[in-house]
PDB file of C-alpha atoms in Angstrom:
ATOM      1  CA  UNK A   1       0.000   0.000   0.000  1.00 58.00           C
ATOM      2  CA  UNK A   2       2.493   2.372   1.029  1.00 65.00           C
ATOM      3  CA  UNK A   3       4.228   1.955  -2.590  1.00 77.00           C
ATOM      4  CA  UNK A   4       1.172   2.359  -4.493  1.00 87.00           C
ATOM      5  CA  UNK A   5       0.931   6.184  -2.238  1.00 87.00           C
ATOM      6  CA  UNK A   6       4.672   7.155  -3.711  1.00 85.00           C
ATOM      7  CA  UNK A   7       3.415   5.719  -7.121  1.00 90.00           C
ATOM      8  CA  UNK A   8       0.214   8.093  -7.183  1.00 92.00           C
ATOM      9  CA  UNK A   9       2.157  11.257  -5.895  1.00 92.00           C
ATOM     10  CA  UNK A  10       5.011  10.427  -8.646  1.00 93.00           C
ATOM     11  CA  UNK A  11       2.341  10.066 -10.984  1.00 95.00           C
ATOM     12  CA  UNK A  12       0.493  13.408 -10.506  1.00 95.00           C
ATOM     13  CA  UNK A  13       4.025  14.752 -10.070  1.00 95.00           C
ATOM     14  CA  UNK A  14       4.479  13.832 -13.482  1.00 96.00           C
ATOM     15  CA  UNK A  15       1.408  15.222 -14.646  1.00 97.00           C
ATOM     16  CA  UNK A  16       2.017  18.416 -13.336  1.00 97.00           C
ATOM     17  CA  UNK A  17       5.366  19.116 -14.291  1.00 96.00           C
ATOM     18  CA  UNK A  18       4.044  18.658 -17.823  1.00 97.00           C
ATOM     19  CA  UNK A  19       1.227  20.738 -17.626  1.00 97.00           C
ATOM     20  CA  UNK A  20       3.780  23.494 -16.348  1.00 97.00           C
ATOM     21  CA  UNK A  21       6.306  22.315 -18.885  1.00 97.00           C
ATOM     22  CA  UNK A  22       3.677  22.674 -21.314  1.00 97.00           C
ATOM     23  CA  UNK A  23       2.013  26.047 -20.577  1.00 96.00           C
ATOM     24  CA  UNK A  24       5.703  27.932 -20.439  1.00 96.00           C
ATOM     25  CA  UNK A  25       6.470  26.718 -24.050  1.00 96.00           C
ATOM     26  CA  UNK A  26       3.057  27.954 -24.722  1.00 95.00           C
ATOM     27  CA  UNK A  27       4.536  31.131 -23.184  1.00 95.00           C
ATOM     28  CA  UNK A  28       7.748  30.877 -25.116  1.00 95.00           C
ATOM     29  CA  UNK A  29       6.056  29.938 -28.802  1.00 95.00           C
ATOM     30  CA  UNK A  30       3.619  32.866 -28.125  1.00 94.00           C
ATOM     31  CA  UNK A  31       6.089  35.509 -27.163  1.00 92.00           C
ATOM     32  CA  UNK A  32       8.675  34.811 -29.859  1.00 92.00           C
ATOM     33  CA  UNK A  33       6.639  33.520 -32.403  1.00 92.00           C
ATOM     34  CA  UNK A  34       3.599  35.282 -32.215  1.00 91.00           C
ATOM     35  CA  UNK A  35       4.980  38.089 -30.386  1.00 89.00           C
ATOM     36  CA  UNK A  36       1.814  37.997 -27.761  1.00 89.00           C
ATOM     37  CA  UNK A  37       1.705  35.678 -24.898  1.00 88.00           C
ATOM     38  CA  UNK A  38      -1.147  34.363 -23.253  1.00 90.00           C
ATOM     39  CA  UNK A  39      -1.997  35.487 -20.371  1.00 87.00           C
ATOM     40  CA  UNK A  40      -2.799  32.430 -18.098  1.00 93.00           C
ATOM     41  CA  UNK A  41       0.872  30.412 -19.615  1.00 93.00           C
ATOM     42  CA  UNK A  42       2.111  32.187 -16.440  1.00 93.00           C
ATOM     43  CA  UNK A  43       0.085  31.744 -14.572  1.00 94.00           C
ATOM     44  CA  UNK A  44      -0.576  27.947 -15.153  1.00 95.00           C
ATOM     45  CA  UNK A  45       3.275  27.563 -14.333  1.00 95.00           C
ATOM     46  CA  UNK A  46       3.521  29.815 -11.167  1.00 94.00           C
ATOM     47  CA  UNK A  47       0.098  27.119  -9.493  1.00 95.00           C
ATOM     48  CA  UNK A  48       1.988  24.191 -11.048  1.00 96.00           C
ATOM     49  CA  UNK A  49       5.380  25.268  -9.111  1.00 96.00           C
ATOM     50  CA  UNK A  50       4.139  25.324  -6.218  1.00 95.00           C
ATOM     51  CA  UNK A  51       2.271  21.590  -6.686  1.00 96.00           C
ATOM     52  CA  UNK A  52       5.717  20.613  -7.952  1.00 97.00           C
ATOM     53  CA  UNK A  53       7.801  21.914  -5.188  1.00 96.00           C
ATOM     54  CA  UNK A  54       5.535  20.294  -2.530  1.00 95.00           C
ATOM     55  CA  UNK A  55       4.732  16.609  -3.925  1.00 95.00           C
ATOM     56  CA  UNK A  56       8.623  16.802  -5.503  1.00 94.00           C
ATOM     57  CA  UNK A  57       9.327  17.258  -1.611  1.00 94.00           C
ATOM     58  CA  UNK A  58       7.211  14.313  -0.725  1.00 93.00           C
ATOM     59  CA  UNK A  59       8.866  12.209  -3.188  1.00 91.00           C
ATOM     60  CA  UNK A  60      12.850  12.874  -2.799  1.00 91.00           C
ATOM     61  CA  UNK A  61      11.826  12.235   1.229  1.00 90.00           C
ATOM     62  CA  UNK A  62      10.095   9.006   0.650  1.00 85.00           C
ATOM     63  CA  UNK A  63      13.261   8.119  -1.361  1.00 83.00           C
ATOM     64  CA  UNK A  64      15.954   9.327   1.112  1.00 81.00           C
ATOM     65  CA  UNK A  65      16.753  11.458  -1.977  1.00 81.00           C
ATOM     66  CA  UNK A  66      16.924  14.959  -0.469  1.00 80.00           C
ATOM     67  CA  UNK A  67      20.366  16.809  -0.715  1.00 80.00           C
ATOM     68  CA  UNK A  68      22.273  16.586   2.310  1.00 79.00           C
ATOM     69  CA  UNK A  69      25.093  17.548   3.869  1.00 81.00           C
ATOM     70  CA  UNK A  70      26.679  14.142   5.552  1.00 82.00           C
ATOM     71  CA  UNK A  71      30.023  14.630   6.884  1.00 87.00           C
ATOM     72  CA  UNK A  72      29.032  14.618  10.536  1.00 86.00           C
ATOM     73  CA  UNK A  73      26.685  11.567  10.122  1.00 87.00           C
ATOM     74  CA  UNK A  74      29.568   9.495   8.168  1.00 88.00           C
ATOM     75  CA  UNK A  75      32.370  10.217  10.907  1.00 90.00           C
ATOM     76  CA  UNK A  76      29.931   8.690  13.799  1.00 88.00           C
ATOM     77  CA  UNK A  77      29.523   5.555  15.007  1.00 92.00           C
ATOM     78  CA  UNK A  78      26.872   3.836  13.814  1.00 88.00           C
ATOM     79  CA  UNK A  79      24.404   4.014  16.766  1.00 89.00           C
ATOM     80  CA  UNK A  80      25.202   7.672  16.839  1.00 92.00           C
ATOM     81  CA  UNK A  81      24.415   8.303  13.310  1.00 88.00           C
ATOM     82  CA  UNK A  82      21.398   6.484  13.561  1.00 86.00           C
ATOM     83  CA  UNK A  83      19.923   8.745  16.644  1.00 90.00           C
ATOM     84  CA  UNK A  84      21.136  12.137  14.598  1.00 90.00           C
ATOM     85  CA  UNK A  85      19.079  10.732  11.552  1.00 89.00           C
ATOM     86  CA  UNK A  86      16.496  10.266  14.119  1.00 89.00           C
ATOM     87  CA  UNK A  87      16.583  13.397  15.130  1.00 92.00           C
ATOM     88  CA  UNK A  88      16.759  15.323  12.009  1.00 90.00           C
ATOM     89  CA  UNK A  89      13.148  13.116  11.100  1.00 90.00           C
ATOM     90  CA  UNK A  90      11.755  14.598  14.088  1.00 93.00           C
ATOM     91  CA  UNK A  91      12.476  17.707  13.032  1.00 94.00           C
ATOM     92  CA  UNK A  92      11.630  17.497   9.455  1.00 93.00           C
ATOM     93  CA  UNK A  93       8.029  15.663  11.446  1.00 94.00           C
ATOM     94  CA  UNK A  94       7.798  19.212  13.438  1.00 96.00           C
ATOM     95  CA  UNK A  95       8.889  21.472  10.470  1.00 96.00           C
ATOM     96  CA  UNK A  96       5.966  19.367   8.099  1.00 96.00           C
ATOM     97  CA  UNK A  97       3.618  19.573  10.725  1.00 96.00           C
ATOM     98  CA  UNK A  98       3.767  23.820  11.018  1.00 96.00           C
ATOM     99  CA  UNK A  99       4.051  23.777   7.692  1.00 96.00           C
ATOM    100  CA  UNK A 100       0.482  22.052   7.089  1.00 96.00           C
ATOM    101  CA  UNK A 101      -0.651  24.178   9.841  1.00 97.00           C
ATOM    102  CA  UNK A 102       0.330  27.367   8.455  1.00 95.00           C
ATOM    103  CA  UNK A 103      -0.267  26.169   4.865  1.00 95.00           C
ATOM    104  CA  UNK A 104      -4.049  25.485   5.908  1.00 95.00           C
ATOM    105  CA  UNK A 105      -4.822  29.026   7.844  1.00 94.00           C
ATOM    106  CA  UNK A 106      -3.570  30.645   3.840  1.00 93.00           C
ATOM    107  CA  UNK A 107      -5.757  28.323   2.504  1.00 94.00           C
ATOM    108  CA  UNK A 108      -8.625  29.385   4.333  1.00 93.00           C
ATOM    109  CA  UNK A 109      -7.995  33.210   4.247  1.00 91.00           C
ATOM    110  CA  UNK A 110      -6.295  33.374   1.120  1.00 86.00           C
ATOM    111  CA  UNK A 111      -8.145  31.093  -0.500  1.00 81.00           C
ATOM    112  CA  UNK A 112     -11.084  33.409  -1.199  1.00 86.00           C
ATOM    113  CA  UNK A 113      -9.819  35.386  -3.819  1.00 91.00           C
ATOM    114  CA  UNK A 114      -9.579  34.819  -7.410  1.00 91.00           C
ATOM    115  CA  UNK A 115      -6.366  34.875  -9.645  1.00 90.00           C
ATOM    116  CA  UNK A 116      -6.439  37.515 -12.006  1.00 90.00           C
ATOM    117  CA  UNK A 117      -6.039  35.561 -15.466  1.00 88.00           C
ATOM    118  CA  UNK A 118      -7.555  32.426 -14.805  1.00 89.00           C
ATOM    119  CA  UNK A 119     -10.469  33.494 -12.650  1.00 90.00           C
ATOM    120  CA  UNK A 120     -10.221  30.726 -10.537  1.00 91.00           C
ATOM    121  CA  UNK A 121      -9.926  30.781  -6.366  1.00 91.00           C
ATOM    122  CA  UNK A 122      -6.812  30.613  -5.317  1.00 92.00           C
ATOM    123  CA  UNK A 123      -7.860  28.040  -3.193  1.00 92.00           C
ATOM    124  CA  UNK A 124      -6.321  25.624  -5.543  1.00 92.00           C
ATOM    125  CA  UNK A 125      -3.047  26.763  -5.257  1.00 93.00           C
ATOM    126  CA  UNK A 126      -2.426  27.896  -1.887  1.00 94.00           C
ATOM    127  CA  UNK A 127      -3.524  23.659  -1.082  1.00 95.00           C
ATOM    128  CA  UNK A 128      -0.187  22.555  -2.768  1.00 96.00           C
ATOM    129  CA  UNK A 129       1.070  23.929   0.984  1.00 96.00           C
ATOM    130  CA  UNK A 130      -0.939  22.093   3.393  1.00 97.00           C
ATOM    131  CA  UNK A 131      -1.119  18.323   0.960  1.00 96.00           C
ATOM    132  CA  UNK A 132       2.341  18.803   0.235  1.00 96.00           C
ATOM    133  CA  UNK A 133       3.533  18.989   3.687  1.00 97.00           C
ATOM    134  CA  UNK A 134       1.157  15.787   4.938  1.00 96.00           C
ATOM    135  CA  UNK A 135       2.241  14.162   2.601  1.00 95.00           C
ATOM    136  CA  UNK A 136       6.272  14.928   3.386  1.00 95.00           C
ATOM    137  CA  UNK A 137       5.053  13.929   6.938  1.00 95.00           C
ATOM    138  CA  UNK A 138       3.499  10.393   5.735  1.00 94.00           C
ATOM    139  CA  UNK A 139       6.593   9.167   3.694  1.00 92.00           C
ATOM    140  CA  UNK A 140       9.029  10.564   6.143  1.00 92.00           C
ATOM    141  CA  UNK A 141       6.847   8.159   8.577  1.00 90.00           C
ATOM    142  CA  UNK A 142       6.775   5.724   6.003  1.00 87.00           C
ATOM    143  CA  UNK A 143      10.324   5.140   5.070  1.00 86.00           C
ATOM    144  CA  UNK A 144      11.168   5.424   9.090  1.00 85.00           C
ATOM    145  CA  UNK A 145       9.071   2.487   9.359  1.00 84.00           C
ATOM    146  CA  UNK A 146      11.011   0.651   6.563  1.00 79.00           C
ATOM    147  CA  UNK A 147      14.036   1.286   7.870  1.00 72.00           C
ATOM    148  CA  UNK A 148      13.261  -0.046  11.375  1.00 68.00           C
ATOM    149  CA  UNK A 149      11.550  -3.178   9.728  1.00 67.00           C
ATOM    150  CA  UNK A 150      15.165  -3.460   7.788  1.00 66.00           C
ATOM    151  CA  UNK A 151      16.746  -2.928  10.843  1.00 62.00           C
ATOM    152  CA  UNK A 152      14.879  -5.825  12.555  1.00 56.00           C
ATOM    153  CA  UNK A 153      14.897  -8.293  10.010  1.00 59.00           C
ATOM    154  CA  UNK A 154      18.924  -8.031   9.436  1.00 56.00           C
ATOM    155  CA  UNK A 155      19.746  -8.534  13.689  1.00 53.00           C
ATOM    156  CA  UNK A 156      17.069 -11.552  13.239  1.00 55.00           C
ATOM    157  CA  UNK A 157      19.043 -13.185  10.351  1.00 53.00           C
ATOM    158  CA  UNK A 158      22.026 -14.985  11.250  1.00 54.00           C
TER     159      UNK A 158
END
């Protein structure tokens, strides 16, 4: 189950990133081209950032993926390293947590007003915050969980 939930968020990742691909070389054709651009090719890309940004997050985290700085964790032992990874999950846990928090109050107040081009309530945009940063918190949770179960299974073997 918990590969088919990194499956689905890759897969609307994907989908995103080419609607955003898509409407800036709508942009780009239109400008140089046609010498008039559209005006929602910006827009489009600006709301699909922000979806990218968040369920990219989700993704690199369910995949250990993220860019890191490891010097300190490699020169520990390995009981050491593993409580500092700990650590830094719980944080990451607390930092996902305010950030759905947060994300969810701009939903609700910012969420009532329209963006100029497309019409539509921002709403939709300003909810990349809040999913995105559940969702960080579920695979961080979720790959936590593997590695414990990894953990287990390899002092059970002989």
């Amino acid at each position: 189950m918990f590969g088919k939930l990194a499956s689905v968020v890759e897969r609307v990742l994907i989908g995103v990133l080419t609607v955003m691909v898509t409407a800036i070389m709508i942009q780009i054709v239109g400008r140089y081209v046609f010498s008039s651009t559209p005006s929602w090719t910006e827009e489009v890309a600006r709301m699909c950032m922000a979806w990218v940004t968040m369920l990219g997050s989700a993704a690199l985290v369910r995949r250990d993926d993220h860019i890191a700085v490891t010097a300190v964790i490699d020169a520990c032992p390995p009981t050491l390293a593993r409580a500092l990874l700990a650590l830094r999950d719980a944080l990451m846990l607390v930092m996902a947590g305010g950030l759905a928090y947060y994300g969810y109050g701009l939903v609700l107040v910012g969420g009532r007003r329209t963006s100029p081009a497309l019409e539509i309530p921002m709403f939709y945009p300003y909810l990349a915050i809040p999913v995105g940063a559940v969702l960080i918190a579920v695979m961080l949770a979720l790959r936590r969980l593997e590695c414990a179960e990894r953990d287990v299974k390899s002092e059970r073997a002989p």
